[in-house]
XYZ file of C-alpha atoms in Angstrom:
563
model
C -0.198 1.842 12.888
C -0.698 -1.791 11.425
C -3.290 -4.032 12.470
C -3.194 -8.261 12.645
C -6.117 -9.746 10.375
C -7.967 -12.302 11.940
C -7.276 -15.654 9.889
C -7.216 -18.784 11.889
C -7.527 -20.780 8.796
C -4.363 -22.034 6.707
C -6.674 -24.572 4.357
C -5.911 -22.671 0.302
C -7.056 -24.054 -2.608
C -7.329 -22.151 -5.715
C -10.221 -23.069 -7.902
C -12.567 -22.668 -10.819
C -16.314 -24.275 -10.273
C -16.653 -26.828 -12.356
C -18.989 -26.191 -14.830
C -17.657 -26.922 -18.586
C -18.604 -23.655 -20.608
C -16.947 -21.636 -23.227
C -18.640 -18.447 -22.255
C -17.042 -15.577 -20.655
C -16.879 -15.180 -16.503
C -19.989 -13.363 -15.242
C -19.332 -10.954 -12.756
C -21.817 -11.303 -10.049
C -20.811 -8.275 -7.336
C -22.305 -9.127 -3.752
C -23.895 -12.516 -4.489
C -20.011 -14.109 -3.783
C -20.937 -12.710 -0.171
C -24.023 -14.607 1.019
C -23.033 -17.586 2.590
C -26.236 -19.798 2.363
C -26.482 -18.938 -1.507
C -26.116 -22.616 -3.167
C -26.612 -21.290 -6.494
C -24.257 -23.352 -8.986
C -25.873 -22.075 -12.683
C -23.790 -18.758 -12.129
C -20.120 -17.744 -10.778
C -21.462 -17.304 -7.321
C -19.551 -20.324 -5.809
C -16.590 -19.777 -7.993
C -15.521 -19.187 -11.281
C -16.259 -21.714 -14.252
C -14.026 -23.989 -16.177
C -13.716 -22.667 -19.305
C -11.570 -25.644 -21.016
C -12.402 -29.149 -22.224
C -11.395 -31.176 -19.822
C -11.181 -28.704 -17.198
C -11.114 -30.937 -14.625
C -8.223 -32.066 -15.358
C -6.235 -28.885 -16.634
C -4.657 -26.378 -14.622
C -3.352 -22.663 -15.608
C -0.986 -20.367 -14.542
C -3.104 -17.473 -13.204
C -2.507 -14.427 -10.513
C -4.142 -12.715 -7.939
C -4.058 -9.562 -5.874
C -3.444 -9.492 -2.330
C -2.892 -6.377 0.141
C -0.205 -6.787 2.886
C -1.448 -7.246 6.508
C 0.770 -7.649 9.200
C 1.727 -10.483 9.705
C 1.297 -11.431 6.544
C 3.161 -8.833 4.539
C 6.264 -10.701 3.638
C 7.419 -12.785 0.790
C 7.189 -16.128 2.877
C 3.823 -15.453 5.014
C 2.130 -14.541 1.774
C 3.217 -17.426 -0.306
C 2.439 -20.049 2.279
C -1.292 -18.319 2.991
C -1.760 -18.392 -0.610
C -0.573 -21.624 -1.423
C 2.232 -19.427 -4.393
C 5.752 -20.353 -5.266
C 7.756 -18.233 -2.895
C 10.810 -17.696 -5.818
C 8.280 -16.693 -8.323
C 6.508 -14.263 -5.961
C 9.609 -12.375 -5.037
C 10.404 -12.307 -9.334
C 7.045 -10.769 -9.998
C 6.894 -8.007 -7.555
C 10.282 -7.448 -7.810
C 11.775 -7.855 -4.299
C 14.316 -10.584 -2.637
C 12.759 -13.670 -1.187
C 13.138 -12.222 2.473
C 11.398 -8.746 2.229
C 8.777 -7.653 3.826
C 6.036 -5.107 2.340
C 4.601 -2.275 3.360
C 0.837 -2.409 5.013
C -1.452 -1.973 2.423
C 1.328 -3.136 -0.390
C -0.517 -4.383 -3.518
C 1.344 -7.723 -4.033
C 1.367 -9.815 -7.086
C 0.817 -13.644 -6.442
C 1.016 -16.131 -9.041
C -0.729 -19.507 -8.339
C -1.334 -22.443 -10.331
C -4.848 -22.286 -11.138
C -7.296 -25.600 -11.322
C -11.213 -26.768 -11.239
C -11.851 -28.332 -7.619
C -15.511 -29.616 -6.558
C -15.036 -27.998 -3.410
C -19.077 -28.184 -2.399
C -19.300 -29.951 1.458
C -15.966 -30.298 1.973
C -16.618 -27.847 5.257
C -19.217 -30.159 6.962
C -19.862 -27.002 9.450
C -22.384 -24.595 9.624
C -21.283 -20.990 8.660
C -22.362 -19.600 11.894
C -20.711 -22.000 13.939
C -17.283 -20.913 13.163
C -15.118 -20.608 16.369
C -11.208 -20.311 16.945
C -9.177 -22.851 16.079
C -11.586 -24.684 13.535
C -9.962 -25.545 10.469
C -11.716 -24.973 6.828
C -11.026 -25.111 3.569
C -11.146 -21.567 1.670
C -11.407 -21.432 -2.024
C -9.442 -18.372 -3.946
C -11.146 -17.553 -6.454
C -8.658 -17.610 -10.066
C -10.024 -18.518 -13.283
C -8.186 -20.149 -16.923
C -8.884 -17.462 -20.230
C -11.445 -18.910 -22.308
C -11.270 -20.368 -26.045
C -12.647 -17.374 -27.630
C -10.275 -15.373 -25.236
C -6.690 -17.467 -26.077
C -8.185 -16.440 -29.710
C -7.905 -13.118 -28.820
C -3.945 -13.187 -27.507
C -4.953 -13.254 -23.901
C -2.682 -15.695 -22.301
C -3.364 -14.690 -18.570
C -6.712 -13.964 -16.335
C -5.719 -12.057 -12.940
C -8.294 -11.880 -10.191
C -8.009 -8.556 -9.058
C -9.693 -7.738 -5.660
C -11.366 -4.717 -5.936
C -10.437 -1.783 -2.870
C -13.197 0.907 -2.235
C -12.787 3.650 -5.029
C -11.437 1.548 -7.870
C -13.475 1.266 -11.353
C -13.621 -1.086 -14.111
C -11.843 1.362 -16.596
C -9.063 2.192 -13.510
C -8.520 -1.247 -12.910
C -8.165 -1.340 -16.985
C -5.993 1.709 -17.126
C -3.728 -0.210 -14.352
C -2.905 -3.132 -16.110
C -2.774 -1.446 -19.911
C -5.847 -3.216 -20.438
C -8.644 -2.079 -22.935
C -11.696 -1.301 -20.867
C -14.114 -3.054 -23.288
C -12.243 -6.077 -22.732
C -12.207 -6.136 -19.100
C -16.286 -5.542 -19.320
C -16.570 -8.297 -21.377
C -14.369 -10.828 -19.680
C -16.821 -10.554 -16.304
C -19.857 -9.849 -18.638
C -19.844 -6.449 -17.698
C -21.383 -3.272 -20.611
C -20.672 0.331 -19.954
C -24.103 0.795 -18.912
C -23.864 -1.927 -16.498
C -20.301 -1.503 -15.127
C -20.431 -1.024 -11.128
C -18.196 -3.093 -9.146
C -18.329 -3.609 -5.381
C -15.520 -3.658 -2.600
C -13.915 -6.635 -2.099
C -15.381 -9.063 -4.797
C -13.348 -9.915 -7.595
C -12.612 -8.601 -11.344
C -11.226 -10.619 -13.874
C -8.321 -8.685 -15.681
C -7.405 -10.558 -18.896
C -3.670 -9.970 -19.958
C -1.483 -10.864 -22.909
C 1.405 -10.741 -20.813
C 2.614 -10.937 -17.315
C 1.588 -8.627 -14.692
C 4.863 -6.791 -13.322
C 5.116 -5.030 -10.180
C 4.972 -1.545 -11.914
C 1.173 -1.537 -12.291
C 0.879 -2.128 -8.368
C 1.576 1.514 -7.834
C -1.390 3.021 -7.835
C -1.147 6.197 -10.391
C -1.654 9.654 -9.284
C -5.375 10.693 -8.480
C -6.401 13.230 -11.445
C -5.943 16.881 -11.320
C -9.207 18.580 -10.065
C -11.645 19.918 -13.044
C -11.334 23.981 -13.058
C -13.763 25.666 -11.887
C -16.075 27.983 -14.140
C -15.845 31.695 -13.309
C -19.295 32.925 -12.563
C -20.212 35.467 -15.379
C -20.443 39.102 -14.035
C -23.620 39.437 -14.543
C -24.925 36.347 -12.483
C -27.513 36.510 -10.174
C -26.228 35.502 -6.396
C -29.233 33.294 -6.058
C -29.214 29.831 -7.164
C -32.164 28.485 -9.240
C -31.832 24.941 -7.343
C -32.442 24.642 -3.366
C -28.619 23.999 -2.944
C -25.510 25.244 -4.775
C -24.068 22.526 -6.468
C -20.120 21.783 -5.893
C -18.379 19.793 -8.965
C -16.180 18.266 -6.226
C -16.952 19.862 -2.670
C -13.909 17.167 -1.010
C -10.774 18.855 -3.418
C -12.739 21.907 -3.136
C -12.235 22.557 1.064
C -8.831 20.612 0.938
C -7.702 23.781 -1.030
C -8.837 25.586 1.441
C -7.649 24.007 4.878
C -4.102 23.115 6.854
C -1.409 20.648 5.921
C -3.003 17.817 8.504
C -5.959 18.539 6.760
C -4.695 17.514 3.117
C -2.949 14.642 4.875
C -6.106 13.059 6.089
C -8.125 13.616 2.751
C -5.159 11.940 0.616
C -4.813 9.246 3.599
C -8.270 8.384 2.994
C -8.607 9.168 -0.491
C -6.308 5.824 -0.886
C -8.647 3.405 0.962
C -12.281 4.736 2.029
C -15.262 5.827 -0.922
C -15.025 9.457 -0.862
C -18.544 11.054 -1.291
C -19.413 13.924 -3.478
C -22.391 15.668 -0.694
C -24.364 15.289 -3.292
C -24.396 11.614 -3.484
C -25.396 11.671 0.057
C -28.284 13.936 -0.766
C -29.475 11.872 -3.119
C -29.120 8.442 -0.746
C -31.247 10.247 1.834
C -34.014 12.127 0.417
C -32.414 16.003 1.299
C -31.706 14.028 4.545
C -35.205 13.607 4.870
C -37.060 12.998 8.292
C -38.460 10.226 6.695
C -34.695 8.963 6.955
C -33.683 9.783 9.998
C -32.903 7.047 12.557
C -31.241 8.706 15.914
C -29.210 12.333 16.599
C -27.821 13.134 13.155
C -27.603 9.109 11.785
C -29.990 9.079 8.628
C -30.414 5.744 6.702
C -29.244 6.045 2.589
C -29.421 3.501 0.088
C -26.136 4.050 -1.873
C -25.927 1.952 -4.841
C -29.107 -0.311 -3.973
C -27.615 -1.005 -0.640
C -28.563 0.741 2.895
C -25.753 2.611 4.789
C -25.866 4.724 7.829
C -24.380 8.164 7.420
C -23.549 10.365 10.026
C -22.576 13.969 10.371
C -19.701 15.433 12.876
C -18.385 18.211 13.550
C -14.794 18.771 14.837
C -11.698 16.468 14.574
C -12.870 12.901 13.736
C -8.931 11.859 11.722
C -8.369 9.804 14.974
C -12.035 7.719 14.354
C -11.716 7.613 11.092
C -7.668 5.939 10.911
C -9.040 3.399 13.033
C -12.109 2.614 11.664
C -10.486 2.673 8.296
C -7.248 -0.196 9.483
C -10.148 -2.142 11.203
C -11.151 -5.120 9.691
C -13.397 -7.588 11.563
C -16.530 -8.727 11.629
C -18.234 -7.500 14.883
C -16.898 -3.875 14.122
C -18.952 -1.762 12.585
C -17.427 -1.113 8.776
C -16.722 2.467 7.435
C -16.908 2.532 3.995
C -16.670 5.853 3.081
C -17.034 9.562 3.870
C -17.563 13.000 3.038
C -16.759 16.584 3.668
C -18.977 19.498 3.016
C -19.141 23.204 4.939
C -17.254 23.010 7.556
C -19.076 19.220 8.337
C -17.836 15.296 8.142
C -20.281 12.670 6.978
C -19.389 8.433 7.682
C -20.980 5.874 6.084
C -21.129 2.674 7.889
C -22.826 -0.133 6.838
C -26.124 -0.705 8.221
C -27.465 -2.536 11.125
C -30.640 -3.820 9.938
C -31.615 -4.925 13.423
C -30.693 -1.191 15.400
C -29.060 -1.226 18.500
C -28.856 -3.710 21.577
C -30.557 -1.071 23.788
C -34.090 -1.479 21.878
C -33.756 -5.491 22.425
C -33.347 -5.613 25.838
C -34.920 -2.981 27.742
C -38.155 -4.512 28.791
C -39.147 -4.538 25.126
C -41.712 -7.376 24.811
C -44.854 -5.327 24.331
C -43.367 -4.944 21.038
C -42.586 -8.392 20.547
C -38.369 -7.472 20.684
C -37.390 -10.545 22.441
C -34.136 -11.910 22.361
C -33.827 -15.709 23.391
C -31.439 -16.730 25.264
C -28.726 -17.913 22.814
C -29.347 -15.114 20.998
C -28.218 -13.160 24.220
C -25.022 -15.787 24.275
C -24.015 -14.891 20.852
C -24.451 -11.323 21.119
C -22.069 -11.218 24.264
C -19.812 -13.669 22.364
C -19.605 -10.994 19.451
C -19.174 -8.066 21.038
C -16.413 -9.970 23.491
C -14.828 -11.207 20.021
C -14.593 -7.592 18.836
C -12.983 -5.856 21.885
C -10.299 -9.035 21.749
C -9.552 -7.585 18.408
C -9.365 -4.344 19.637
C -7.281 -4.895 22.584
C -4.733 -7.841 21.358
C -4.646 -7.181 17.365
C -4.205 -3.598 16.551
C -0.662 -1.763 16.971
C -0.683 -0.223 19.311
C -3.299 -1.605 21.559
C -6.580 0.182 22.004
C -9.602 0.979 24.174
C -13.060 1.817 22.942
C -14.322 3.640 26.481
C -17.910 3.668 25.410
C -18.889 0.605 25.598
C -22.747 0.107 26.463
C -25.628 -1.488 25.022
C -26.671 1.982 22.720
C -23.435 1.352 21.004
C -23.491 -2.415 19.764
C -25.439 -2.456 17.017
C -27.680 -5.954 15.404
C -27.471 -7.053 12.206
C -30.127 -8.671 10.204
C -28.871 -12.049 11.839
C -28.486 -10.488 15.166
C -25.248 -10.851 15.048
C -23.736 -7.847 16.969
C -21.136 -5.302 16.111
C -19.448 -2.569 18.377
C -20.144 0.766 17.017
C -18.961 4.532 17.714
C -15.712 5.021 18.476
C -15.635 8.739 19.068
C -13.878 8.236 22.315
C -11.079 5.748 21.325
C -8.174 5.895 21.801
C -4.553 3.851 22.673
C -3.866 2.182 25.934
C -0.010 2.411 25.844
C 1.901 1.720 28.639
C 4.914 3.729 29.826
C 7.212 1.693 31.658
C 5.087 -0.841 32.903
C 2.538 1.620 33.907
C -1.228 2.581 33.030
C -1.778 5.836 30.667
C -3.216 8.697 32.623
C -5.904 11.064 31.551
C -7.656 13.889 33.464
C -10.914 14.498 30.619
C -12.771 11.516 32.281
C -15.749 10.919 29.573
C -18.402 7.921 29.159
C -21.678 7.077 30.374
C -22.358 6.659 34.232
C -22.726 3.202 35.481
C -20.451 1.474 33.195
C -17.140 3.472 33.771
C -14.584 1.539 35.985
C -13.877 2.946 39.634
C -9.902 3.277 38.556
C -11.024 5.359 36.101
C -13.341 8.171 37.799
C -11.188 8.121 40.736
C -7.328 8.053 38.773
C -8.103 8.552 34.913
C -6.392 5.332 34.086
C -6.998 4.281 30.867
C -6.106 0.487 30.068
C -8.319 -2.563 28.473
C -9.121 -3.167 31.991
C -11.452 -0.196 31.481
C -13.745 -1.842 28.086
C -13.886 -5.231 30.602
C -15.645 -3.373 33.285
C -17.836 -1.909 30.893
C -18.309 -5.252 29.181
C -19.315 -6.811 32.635
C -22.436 -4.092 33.004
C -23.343 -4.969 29.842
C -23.429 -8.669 30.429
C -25.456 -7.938 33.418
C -27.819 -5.626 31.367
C -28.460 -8.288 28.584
C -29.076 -11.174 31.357
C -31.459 -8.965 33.434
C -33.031 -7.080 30.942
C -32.578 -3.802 32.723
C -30.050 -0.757 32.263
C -27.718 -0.129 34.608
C -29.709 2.878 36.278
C -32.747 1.294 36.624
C -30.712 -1.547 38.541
C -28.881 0.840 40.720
C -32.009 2.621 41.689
C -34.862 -0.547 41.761
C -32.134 -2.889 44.015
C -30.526 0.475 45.866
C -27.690 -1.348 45.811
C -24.170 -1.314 44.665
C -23.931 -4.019 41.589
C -21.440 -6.313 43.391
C -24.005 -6.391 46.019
C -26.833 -7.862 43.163
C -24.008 -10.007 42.203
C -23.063 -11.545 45.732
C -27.027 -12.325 46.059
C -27.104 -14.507 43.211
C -23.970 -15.829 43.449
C -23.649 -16.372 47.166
C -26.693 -15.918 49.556
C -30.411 -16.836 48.111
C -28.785 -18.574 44.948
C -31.660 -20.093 42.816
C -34.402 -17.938 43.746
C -32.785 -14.674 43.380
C -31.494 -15.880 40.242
C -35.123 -15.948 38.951
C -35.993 -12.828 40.460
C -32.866 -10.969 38.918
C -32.980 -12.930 34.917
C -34.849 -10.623 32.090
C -38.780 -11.526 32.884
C -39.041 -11.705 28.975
C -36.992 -15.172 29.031
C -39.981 -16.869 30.626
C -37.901 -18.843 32.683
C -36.101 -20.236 29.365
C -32.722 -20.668 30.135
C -30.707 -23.104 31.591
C -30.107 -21.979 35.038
C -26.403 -23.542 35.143
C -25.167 -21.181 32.696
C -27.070 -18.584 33.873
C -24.970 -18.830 36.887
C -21.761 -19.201 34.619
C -22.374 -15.662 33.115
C -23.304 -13.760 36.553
C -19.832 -15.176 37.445
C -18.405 -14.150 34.384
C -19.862 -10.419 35.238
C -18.774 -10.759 38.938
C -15.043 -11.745 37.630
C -15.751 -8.419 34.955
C -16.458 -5.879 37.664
C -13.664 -6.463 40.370
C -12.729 -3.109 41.843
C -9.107 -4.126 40.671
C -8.205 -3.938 37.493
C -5.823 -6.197 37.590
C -8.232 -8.755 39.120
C -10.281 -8.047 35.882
C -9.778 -10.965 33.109
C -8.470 -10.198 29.831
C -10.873 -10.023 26.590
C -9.095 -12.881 25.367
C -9.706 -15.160 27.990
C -13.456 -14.071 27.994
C -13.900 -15.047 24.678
C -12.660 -18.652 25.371
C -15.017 -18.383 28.646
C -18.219 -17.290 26.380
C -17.300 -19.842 23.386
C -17.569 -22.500 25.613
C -20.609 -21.348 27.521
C -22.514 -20.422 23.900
C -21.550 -23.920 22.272
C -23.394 -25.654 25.628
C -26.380 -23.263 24.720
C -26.624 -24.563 21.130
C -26.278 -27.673 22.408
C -29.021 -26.891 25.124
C -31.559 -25.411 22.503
C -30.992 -28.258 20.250
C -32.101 -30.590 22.500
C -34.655 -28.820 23.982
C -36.233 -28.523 20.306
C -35.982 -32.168 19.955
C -37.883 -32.642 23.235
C -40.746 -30.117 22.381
């Protein structure tokens, strides 16, 4: 299965900040992530310029890039990266016309030099939409004075994958450990790297495609035989496991091995204890909903759940899923007989507490909040249904399962009941194990069992219609005993205005603009058409909601000026 990253953005420059020091490259883990950090006295914004006349001076340097479909060949990589196509294909070792496999850890050499690149995007970060163009900084860096001293000729930014280490990254590229620590201004008692920021790999020679291949995982430590005359009881409240994961592998099916080792290459994988530690003994004090408990692993809060039963399917998606209204799984676990995901967290919960007639407790959502959140989830079942191979449908879409982030910014969660929506000869898949929540499941489906996008639209529409009235989709059914197309044709059709007012969230206050409040009941009408094929596709919605959410901006930026 490969999946399509979503770049719209073909803008590269490679770049060290320019600040003129001699000092080594401080590594500064999760800081490179927050967008509104401005800090320049650090390598936040990018690497430093570590020459006299830096600005001027450029370096050959490398980076590490994993293939994605599309871009997993020679030619797509070198043009996204800005890299010599010939002297790719050298360095990994491959003719200029081959194609990697997903995942493939490629070499790229660049041409490393200091660019100012502060303001050249004259856009707000949250105000990114298809089709803008920006300029993206990669970050490379030139070896210092003290490090040319030293022999080191070369500085690779390596981008670190869930599960690598300073001293594995090290033991990749035949690189002393200390040095590596002290080239990002790392110690041994301060060595912890995160996913996806970058490590500076200093090299006396060139990288070669050799060290891409990630060497074999360690053989498991033996296990101590108890000594016959060992109590059965254990002094501590559990029995501690040296490594509980290699421990049940040994002791399951073929499949089973297959998913550890398939994960074992991508995903954290999570001694139980670890996860005992992050959440108290899974403390009460922890828990959130059903068996979700909130951890802090590492500093940082995650969400870790425990299932039961055959969760490969969930966890191969979620782990070949990369986007940014998707919930992210960044690791698991498996201890007696029991799985354990960690997701990141939603700071904010999910939809369902924002929305049901929540403003006793002050959980109001304005309106272009609202606009945003149905732009996000819309942009992440697009993903979804037009950028994974082979296409596929979440079926549980509803407002418990899109979870807010700290910015409100929403992200589709739980996707127990995915699955693919291929077609056989032109014609829907067919199931008879019809499974969801009542209200939001498509007519073709309860009557037929056929499975298709068509199906997440439908749902989508209910939970448009949720969001603008504030009300589930039971409580609408039984207050208006009526059908929903009935509630739609009111508003859209017979009293107009007035039963627009009497159908929009009561928590709004009458602040919205009633024009585009008409705009999205159409947009839910056009959603729930008995006919799936009358149904638009997510892509088309999300060109639909982009337009109506960049009025609403517009709308609440003026009506800010005029109060």
């Amino acid at each position: 299965m490969s999946f399509l990253p979503v770049i719209h953005v073909f803008a590269i420059f490679l770049f060290s900040f320019c600040s003129l020091i001699l000092a080594q490259q401080p590594y500064v883990g999760k800081a490179t992530t927050n967008c509104s950090n401005t800090d320049t006295s650090t390598s936040v914004l990018g690497y430093s310029c570590n020459r006299q006349k830096a600005q001027n001076h450029s370096c050959q340097a490398y980076l590490t890039f994993r293939s994605q479909p599309p871009y997993n060949s020679v030619s797509a990589i070198s043009a996204l990266l800005a890299s010599d196509p010939s002297q790719l294909s050298q360095i990994n070792s491959v003719f200029e016309n081959a194609t990697f496999e997903t995942n493939k850890l490629v070499l790229v050499p660049v041409n490393c030099s200091c660019s100012a690149l502060k303001n050249q995007n004259n856009i707000r970060t949250k105000n990114l939409y298809s089709g803008t163009r920006i300029t993206v900084p990669l970050r490379c860096a030139c070896p210092t004075k003290n490090q040319t001293a030293m022999s080191v000729n070369y500085l690779l930014s390596y981008l670190v994958f869930p599960g690598d280490y300073v001293s594995s990254i090290s033991n990749r590229f035949n690189v002393n450990t200390e040095s590596t620590l002290e080239a990002n201004g790392l110690s041994e008692q301060n060595s912890v790297i995160y996913p996806f920021t970058t490590l500076l790999v200093p090299l006396q020679d060139r990288p070669s495609n050799s060290q891409t291949i990630a060497p074999p995982p360690p053989p498991p430590s033996p296990t101590a035989s108890p000594a016959p005359t060992s109590s059965n009881k254990s002094s501590d409240g559990f029995k501690e496991i040296e490594n509980p994961i290699l421990k049940e592998a040994e002791e399951e099916s073929e499949d089973f091995l297959k998913i550890i080792s398939s994960i074992a290459q991508s995903l954290k994988v999570y001694k139980f204890r670890e996860l005992l530690d992050a959440t108290d003994g899974f403390s009460p004090s922890c828990w959130i909903e059903g068996s979700v408990y909130r951890g802090t692993i590492n500093g940082y809060l995650a969400a870790i759940k425990r299932l039961n039963g055959d969760v490969s399917k969930e966890i191969d998606l979620l782990n070949k899923i990369n986007h940014s209204n998707i919930i992210r799984l960044s690791g698991v676990c498996f201890n007696d007989g029991h799985w354990y995901l960690v997701y990141e967290y939603a700071v904010n919960g999910p939809l369902s507490d924002w929305i049901y007639n929540n403003s006793s407790d002050g959980r109001i959502l304005s309106w272009t909040q609202r606009i945003q959140i149905i732009f996000d989830v819309a942009r992440g079942l697009n993903y979804l249904h037009s950028f994974t191979t082979p296409s596929h449908v979440h079926k549980d879409i509803k407002c418990s399962n899109i979870l807010l982030d700290s910015d409100f910014r929403a992200k589709i969660a739980k996707f127990g009941l995915a699955r693919t929506a291929e077609w056989q000869e032109g014609q829907f898949s067919l199931t008879s194990h019809i499974v969801g929540t009542r209200g939001y499941l498509a007519p073709e489906y309860l009557e037929n069992g056929i499975v298709s996008t068509k199906l997440d639209v439908y749902a989508f529409g209910v939970l448009v219609l949720e969001i603008m009235t504030g009300k589930d989709v039971a409580a609408l059914y039984e207050e208006e005993n009526m059908q929903l197309s009935d509630v739609l044709n009111a508003v859209l059709h017979e009293e107009g205005q007035e039963r627009l007012r009497h159908s929009m969230d009561p928590s709004l206050l009458g602040n919205y603009p009633s024009e585009l409040a008409v705009f999205m009941f159409k947009l839910i009408d056009s959603c729930l058409k008995k006919d799936p094929v009358g149904r638009p596709a997510m892509d088309e919605i999300v060109q639909y909601v982009s337009r109506t959410l960049n009025t609403s901006l517009t709308w609440e930026s003026s009506k800010s000026i005029s109060g």
